[in-house]
Coordinates of C-alpha atoms and ligand atoms in Angstrom, one line a residue:
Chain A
X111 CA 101.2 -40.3 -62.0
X112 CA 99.0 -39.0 -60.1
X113 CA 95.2 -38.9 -60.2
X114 CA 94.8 -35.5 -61.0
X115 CA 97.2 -35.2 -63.7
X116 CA 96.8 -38.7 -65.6
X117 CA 93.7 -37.4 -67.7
X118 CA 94.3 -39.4 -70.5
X119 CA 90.5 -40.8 -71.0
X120 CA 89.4 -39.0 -74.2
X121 CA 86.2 -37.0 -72.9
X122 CA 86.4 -34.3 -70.8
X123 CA 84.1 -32.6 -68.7
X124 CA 84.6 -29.3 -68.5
X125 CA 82.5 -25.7 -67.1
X126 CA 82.6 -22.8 -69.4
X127 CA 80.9 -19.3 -68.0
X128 CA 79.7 -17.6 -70.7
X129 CA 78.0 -13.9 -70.7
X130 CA 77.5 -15.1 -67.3
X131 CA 75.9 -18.3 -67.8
X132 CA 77.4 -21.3 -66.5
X133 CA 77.4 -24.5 -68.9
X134 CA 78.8 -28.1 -68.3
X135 CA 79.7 -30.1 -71.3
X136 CA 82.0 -33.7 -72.1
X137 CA 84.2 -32.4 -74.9
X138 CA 86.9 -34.2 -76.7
X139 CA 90.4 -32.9 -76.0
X140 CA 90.7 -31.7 -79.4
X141 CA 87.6 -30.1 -79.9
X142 CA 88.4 -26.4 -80.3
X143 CA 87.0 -24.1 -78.3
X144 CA 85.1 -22.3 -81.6
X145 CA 83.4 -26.1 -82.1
X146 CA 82.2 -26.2 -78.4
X147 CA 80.8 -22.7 -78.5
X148 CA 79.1 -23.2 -82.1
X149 CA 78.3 -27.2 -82.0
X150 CA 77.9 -27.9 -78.1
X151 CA 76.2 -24.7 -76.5
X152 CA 74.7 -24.0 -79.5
X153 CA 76.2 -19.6 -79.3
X154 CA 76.8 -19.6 -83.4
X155 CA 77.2 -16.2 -83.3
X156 CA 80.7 -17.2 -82.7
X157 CA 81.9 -17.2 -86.6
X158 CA 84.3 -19.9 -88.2
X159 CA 86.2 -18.5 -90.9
X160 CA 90.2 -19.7 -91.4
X161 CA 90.6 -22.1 -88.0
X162 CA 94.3 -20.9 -88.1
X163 CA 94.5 -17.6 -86.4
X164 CA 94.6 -15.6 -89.5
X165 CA 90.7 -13.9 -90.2
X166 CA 89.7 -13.4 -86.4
X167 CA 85.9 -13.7 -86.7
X168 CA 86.0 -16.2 -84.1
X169 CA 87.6 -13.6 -81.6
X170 CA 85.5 -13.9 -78.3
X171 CA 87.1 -12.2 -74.8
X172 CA 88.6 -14.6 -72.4
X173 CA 89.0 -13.5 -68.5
X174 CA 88.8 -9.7 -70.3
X175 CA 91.4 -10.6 -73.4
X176 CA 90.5 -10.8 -77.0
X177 CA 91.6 -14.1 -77.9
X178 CA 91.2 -16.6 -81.1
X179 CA 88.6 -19.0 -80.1
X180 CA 90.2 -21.5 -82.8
X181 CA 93.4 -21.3 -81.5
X182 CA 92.1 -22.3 -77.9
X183 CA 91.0 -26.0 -77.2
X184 CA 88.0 -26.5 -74.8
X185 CA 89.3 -27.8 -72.4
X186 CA 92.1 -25.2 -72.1
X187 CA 88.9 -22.7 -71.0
X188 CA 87.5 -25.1 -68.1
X189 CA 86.5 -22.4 -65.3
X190 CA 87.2 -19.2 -67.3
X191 CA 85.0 -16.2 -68.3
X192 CA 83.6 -16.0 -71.8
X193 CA 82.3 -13.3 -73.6
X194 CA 81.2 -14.0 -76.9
X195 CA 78.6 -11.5 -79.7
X196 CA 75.7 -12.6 -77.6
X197 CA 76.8 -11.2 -74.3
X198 CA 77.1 -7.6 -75.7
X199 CA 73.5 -6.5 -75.8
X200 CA 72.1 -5.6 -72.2
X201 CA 69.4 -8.2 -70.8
X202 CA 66.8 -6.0 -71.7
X203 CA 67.9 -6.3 -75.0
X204 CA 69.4 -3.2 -76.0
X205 CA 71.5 -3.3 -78.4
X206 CA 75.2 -2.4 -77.4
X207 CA 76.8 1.1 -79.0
X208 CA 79.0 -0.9 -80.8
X209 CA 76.1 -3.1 -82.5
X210 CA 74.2 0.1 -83.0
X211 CA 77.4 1.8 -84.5
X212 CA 77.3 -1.1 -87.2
X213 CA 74.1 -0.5 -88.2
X214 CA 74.0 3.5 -88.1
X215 CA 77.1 3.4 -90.2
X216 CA 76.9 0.5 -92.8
X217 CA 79.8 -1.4 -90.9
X218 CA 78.4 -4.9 -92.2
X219 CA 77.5 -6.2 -95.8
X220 CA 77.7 -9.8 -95.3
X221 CA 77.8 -9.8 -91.5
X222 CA 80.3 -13.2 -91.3
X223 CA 83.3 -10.7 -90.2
X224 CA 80.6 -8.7 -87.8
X225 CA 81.2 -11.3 -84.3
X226 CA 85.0 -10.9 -84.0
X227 CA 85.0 -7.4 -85.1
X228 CA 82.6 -6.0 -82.5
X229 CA 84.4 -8.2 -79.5
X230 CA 88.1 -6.8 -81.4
X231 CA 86.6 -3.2 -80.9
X232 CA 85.0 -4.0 -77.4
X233 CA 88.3 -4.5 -76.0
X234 CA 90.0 -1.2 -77.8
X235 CA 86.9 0.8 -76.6
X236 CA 87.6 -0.5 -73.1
X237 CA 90.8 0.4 -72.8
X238 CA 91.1 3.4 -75.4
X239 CA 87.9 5.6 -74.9
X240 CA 89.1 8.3 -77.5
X241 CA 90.8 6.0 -80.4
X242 CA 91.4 8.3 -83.4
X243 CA 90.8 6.6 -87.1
X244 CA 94.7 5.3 -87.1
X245 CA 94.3 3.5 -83.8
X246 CA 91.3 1.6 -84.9
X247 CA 92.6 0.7 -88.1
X248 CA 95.2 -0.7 -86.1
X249 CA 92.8 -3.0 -83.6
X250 CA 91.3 -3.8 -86.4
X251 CA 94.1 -4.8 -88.2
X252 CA 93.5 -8.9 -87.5
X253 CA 90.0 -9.2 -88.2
X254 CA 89.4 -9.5 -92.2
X255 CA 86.4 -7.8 -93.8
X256 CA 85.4 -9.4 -97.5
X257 CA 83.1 -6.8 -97.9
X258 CA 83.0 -3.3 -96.9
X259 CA 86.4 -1.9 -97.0
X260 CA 86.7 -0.8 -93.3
X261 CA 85.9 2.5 -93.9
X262 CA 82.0 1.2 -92.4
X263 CA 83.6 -0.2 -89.7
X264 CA 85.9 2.5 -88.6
X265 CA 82.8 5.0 -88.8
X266 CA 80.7 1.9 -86.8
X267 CA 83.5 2.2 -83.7
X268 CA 84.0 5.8 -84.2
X269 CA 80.3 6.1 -83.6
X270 CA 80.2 4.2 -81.1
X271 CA 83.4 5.4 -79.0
X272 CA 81.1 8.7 -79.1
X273 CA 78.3 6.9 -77.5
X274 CA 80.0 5.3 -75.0
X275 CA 81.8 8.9 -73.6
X276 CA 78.5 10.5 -73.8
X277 CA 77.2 7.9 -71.9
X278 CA 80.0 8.1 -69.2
X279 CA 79.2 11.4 -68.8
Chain Y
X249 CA 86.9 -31.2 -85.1
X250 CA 90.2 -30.5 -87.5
X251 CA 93.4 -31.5 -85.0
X252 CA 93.9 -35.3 -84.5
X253 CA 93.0 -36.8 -81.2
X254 CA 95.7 -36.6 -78.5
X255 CA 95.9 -37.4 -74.9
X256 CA 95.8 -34.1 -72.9
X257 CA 97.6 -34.0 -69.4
X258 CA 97.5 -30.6 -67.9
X259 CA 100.7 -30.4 -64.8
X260 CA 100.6 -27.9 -62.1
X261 CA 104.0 -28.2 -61.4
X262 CA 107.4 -27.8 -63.4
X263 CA 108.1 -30.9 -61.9
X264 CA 105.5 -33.0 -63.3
X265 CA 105.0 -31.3 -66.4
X266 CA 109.1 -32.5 -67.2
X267 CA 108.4 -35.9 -65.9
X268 CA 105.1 -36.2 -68.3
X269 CA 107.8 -35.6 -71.4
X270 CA 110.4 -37.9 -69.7
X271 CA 107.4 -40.6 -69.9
X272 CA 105.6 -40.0 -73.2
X273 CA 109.4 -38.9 -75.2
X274 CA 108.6 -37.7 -78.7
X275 CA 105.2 -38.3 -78.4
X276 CA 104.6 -35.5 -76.7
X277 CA 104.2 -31.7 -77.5
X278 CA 104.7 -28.7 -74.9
X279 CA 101.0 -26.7 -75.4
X280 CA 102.0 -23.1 -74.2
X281 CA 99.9 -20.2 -75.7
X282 CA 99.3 -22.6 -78.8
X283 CA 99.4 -19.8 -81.7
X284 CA 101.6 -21.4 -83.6
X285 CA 101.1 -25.4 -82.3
X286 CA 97.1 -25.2 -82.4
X287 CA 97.3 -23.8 -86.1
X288 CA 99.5 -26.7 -87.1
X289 CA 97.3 -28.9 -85.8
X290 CA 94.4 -27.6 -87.1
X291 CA 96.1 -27.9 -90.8
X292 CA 97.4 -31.8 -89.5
X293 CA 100.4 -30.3 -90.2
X294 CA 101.4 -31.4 -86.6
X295 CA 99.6 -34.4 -84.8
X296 CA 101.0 -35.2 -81.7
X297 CA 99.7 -38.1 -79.7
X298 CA 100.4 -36.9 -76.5
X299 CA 99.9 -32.3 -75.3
X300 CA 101.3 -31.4 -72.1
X301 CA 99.7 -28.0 -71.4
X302 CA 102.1 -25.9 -69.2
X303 CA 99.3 -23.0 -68.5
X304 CA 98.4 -24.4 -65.0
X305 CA 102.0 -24.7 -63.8
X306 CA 102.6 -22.5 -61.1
X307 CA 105.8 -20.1 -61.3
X308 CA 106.8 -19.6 -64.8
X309 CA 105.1 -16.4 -65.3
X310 CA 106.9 -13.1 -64.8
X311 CA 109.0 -10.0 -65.4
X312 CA 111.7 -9.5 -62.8
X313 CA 114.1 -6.7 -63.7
X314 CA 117.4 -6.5 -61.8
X315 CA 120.2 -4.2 -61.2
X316 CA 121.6 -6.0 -65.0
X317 CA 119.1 -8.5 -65.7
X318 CA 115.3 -8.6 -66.7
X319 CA 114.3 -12.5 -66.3
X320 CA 110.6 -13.3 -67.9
X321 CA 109.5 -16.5 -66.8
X322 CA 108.5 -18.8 -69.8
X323 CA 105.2 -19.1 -69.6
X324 CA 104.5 -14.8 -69.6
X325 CA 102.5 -13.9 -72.4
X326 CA 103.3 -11.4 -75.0
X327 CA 100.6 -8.5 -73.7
X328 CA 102.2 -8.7 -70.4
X329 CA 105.6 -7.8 -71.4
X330 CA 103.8 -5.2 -74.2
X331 CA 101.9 -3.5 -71.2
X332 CA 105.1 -3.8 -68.4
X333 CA 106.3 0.0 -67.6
X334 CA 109.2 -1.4 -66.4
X335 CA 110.5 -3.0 -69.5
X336 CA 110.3 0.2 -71.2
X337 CA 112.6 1.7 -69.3
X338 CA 114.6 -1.3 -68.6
X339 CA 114.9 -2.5 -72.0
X340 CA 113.2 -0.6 -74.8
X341 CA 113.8 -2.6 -77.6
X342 CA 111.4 -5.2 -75.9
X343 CA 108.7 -3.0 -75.3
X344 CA 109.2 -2.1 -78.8
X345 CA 109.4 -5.2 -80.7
X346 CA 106.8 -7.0 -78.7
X347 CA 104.3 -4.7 -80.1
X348 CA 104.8 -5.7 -83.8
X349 CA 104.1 -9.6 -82.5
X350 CA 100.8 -10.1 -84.9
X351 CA 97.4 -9.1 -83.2
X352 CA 96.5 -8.1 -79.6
X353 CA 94.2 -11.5 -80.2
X354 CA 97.2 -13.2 -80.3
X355 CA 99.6 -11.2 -78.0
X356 CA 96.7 -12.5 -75.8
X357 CA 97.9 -16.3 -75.5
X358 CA 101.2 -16.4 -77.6
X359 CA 104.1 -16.8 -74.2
X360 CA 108.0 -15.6 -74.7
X361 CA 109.1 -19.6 -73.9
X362 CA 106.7 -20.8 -77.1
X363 CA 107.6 -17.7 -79.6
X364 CA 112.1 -18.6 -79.0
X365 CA 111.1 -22.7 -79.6
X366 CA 109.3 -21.6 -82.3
X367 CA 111.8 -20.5 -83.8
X368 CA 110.8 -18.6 -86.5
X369 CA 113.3 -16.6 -88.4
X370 CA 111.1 -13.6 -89.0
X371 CA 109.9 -13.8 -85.4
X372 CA 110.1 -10.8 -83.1
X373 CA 111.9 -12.8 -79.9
X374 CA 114.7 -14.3 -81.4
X375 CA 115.8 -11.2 -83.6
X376 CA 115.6 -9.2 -80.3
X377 CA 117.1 -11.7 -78.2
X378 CA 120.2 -11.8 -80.9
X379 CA 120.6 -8.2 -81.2
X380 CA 120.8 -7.7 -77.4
X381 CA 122.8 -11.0 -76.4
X382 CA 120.4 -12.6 -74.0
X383 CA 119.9 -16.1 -72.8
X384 CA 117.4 -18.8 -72.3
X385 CA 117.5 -21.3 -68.9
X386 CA 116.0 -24.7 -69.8
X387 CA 115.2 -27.6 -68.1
X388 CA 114.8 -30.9 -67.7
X389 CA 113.8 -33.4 -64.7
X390 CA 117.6 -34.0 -64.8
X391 CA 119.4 -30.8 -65.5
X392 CA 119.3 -27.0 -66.0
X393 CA 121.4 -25.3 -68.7
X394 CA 121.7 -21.4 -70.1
X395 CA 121.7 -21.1 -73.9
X396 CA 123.6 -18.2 -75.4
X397 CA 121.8 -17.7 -78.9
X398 CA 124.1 -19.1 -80.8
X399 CA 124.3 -21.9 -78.8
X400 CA 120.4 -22.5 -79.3
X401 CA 119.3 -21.5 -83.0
X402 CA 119.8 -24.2 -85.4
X403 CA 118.0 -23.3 -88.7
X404 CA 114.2 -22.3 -90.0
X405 CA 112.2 -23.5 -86.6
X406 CA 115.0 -25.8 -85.2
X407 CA 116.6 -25.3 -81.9
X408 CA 119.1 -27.1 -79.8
X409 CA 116.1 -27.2 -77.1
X410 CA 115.7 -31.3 -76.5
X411 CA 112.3 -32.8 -76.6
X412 CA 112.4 -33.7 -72.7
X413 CA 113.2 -29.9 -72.1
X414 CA 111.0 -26.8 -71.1
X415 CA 111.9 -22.9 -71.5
X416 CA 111.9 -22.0 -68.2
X417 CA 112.9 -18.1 -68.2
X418 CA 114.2 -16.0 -70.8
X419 CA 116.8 -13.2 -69.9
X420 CA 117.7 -9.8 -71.5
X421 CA 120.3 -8.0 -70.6
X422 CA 119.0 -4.0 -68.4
X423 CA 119.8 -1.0 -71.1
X424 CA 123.0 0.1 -70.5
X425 CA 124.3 3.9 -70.0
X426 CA 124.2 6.0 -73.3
X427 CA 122.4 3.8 -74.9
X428 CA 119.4 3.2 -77.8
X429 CA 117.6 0.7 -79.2
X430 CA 115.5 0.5 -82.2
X431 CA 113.3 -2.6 -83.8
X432 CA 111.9 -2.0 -87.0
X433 CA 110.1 -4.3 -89.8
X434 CA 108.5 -4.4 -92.8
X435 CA 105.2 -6.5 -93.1
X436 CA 102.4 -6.8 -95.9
X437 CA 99.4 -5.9 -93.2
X438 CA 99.9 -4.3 -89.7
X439 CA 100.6 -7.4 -87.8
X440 CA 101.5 -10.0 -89.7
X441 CA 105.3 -12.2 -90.1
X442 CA 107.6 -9.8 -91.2
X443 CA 109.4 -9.6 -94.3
X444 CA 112.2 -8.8 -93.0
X445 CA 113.2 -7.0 -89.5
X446 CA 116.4 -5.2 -88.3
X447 CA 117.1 -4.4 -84.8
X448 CA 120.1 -2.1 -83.5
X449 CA 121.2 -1.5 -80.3
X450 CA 123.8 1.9 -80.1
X451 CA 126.2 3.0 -77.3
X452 CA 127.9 6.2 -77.1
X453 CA 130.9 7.1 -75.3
X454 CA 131.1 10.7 -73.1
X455 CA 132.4 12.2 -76.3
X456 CA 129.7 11.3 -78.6
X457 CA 131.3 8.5 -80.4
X458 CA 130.0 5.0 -80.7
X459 CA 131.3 2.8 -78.2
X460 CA 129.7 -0.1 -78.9
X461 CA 127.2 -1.3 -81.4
X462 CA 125.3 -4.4 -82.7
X463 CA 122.8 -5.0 -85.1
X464 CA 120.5 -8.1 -86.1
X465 CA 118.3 -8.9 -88.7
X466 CA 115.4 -11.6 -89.4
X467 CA 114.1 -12.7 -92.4
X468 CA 117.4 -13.2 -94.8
X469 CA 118.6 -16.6 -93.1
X470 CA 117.2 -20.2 -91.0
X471 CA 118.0 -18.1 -87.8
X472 CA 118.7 -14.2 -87.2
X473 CA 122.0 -13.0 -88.2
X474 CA 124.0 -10.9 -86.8
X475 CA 125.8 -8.1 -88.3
X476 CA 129.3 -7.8 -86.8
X477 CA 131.2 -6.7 -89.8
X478 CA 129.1 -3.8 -90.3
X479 CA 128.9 -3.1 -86.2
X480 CA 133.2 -3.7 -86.1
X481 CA 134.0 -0.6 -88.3
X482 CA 131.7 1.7 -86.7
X483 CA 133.2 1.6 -83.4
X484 CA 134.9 5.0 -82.6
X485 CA 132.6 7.2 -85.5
X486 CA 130.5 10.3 -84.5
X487 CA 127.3 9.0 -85.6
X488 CA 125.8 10.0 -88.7
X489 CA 123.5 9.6 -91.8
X490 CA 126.3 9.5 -94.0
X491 CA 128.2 7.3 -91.5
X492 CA 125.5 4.7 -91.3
X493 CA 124.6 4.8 -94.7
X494 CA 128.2 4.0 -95.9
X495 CA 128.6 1.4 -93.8
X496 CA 125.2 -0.2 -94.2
X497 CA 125.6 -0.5 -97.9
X498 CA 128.2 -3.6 -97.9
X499 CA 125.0 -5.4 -96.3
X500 CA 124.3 -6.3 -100.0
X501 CA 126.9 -8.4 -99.9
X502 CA 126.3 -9.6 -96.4
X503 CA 123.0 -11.4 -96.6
X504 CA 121.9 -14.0 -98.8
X505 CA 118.1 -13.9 -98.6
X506 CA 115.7 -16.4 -100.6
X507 CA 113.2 -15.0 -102.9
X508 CA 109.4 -16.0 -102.4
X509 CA 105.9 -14.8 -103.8
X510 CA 106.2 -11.9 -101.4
X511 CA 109.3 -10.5 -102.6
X512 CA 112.6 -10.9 -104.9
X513 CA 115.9 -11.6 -103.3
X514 CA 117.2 -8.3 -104.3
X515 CA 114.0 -6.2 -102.6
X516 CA 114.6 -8.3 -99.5
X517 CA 118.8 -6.8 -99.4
X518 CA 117.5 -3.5 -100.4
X519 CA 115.2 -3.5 -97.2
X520 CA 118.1 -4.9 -95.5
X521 CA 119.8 -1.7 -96.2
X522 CA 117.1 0.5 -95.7
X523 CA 116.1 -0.9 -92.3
X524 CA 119.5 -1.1 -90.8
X525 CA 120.4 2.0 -91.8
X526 CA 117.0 3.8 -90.0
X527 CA 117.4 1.8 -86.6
X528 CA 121.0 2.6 -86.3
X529 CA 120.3 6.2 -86.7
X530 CA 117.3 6.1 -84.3
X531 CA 119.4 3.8 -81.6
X532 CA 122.2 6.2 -81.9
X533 CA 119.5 9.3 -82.0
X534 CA 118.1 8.1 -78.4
X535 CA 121.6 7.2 -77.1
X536 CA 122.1 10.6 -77.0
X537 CA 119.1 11.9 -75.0
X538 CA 119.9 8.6 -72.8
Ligands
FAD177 C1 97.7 -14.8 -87.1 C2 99.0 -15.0 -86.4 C3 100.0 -14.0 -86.5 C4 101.2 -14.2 -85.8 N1 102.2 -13.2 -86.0 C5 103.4 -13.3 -85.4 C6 104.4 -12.3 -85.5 O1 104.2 -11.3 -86.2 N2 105.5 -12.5 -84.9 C7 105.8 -13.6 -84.1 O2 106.8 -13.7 -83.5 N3 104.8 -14.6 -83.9 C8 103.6 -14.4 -84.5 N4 102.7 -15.4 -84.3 C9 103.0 -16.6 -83.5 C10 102.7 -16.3 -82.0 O3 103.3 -15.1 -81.7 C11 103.2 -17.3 -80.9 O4 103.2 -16.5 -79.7 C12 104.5 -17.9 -80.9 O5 105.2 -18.2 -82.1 C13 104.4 -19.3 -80.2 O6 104.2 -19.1 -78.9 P1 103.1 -19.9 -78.1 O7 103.3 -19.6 -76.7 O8 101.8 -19.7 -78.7 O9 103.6 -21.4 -78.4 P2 102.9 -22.7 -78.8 O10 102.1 -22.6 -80.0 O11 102.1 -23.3 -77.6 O12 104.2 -23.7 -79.0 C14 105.1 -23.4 -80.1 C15 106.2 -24.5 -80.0 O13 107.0 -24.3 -78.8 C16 107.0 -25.4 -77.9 N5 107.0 -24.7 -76.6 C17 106.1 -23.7 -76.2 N6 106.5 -23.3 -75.0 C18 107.6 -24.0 -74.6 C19 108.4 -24.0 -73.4 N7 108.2 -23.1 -72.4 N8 109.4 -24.9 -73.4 C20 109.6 -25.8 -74.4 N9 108.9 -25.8 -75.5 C21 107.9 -24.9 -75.6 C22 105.7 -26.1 -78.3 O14 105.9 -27.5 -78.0 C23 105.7 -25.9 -79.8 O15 106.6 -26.8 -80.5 C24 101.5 -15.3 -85.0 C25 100.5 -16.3 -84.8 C26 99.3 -16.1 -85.5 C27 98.2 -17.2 -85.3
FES178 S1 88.5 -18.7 -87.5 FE1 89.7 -18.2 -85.8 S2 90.9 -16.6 -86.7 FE2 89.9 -17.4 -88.4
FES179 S1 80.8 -7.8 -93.7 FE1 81.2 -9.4 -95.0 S2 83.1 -10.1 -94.3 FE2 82.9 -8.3 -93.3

């Protein structure tokens, strides 16, 4: 076997950019990439709900792709480009249309949903500048809300697909 | 941290990836896109000692579409075929069906290679791959073999696919002339397993009439079953509502699905029925603006 493959010593050390931060950290193989995020560089904004894929409020963007961070380990996201909920205000602090959206429109009761919906909608927004209601429900469709029935939420990304265009302009 | 501790080799070749599970045998687990094995392990469900992530090695990632072949390497994700303009020209059903594969969170990660091991009865892939009579090359460090579908889907999540063996490419057969295809499925929530799906792929011939036909469903059986006794007697028919409908309603008596918490045995036939009938009609709808 050769060196570079035999990594069988149980920690790792791994690098992690994140909202364009660079962090260094010895995780264990199975730590999932949620834990590291929550327990190790201390970004809970990053929410733990099922741990199997199902609720997506641990959804974060890897290399510019929504992706479960529960269903990641750690170590699988040595060298890649995070985004998690902190990255999207600017670094002056302004809040991101999205995150205003929520507010404006109710989209949040209990908030532990919030995280993975506003990085689900960040990637539809990218891509879809003009979603109508149907096409949102539909992004949406993998992130479970306890509270607010949606209807919030879709108004939130509505909102904020508004903001975005005008600010494009 | 919920998954058991494992060893964790990560190959950057095919080559060393097969002799890792030539070395470690049943102790090891293939990690490709991990939504299914990283949920089993975070439930214990699964605790291998030994993962062999395949995401470094080079060369099992792609979409190559021939003059009669599309090959996808293994290792492609899900929102790369979903976003490939060639595949929806080349074969539509794919294009189509990889779409209702749960959410673009999990499109993301999940690869073609993991979803056929998998094996999942209510899956997307191996309905598809059925219905349109592809094929699957696997390896090992001492052989390469093709796998016809039949030839690799034992029962619920089992396939023929040996423990010292990777899914190295996945082929589908180019859309023919005259021809539609049409996936369809019924699911609780946008995204989620199916209950059950049907897929249909229809041929005309230069008068109209169906040439050729086949049609597969998931969700009533261990693997998807295909519905040649229904296909069989509609060779030579003009196609039709009534046509389909008449044949579609011996399906009842075709399938034998369990009943669970989400549905009775008899809703699951009906929906059978129902489905089969729509993507016929649709398949044999496009075949004719083919
Ligand atoms: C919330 C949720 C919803 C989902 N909904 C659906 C759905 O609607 N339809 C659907 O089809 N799937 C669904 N999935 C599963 C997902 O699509 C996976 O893509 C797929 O089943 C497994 O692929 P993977 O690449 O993630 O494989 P992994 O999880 O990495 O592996 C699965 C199995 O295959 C083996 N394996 C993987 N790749 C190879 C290879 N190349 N050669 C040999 N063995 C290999 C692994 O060892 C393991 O046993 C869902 C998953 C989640 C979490
Ligand atoms: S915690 Fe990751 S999807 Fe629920
Ligand atoms: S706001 Fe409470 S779960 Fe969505």
């Amino acid at each position: 076997m050769t060196e570079k493959t035999a990594e069988s010593s149980r920690l790792k050390t791994i690098t992690l950019k994140v909202n364009h931060k660079e962090y260094t950290v010895d995780v264990e193989p199975r730590m999932l990439l949620s834990d590291v995020l929550r327990d190790e560089l201390r970004l809970t904004g990053t929410h733990v709900g099922c741990e199997h894929g199902v609720c997506g409020a641990c959804t974060i963007m890897i290399d510019g792709r929504p992706v479960r961070s529960c269903l990641v380990f750690g170590v699988q996201a040595d060298q890649a480009n995070l985004v998690t909920v902190e990255g999207l205000e600017s670094e002056d602090g302004e809040l991101h249309p999205l995150q205003k959206g929520f507010w404006e429109k109710h989209g949040l009761q209990c908030g532990f949903c919030t995280p993975g919906m506003l990085m689900t909608a960040c990637h539809l927004l990218e891509h879809n500048p003009h979603p109508s209601r149907e096409e949102i429900r539909e992004a949406i469709s993998g992130n479970l809300c306890r509270c607010t029935g949606y209807q919030g939420i879709v108004d939130a990304v509505e909102y904020a697909a508004k903001e975005m265009r005008e600010r494009a302009e | 941290m919920k998954p058991a501790a494992f060893d964790y080799y990560k190959p950057e070749t095919l080559d060393e990836a097969l002799s890792l599970l030539d070395e470690f045998g049943y102790d090891a687990k293939v990690l490709a896109g991990g939504q299914s094995l990283i949920p089993m392990m975070n439930m214990r469900l699964a605790r291998p000692p030994v993962l062999i992530d395949i995401n470094g090695v080079q060369g099992m990632t792609g979409i190559e579409v021939g003059e009669s072949e599309i090959v996808i390497g293994g290792l492609t994700r899900h929102y790369m075929v979903e976003h490939s303009p060639e595949i929806q020209n080349s074969c539509p059903m794919l294009a189509e069906g990889i779409k209702l594969i749960g959410h673009s969170q999990i499109r993301s990660r999940g690869t073609i290679g993991g979803s056929i091991v998998h094996a999942d009865p209510t899956a997307e892939l191996p309905v598809m791959l059925t219905a349109l009579g592809g094929k699957v090359t696997v390896v090992s460090s001492s052989d390469e073999r093709e796998l016809t579908p039949e030839e690799l889907f034992l029962t619920y999540m089992t396939t023929t696919i040996e423990p010292n063996e990777i899914v190295k490419s996945v082929h589908f057969p180019v859309i023919a002339e005259r021809t539609g295809h049409s996936i369809e499925e019924f699911t609780l929530r946008s995204g989620d397993f199916a209950i059950i799906i049907a897929a249909a792929s229809v041929t005309l011939d230069e008068e109209g009439l169906i040439e050729s036909a086949a049609l597969c469903i998931g969700g009533v059986d261990g693997i998807p079953v295909k519905l040649e006794d229904v296909t069989d007697e509609l060779i030579g028919e003009a196609p039709s509502e009534e046509i389909f409908a008449e044949k579609c309603a011996q399906i009842v008596d075709l399938v034998d699905p369990e009943k669970d918490i989400h549905a009775s045995a008899e809703y699951r036939k009906d929906l059978c029925v129902a489905l089969s009938r729509r993507v016929l009609k649709k398949a044999a709808d496009r075949a004719k603006q083919a």
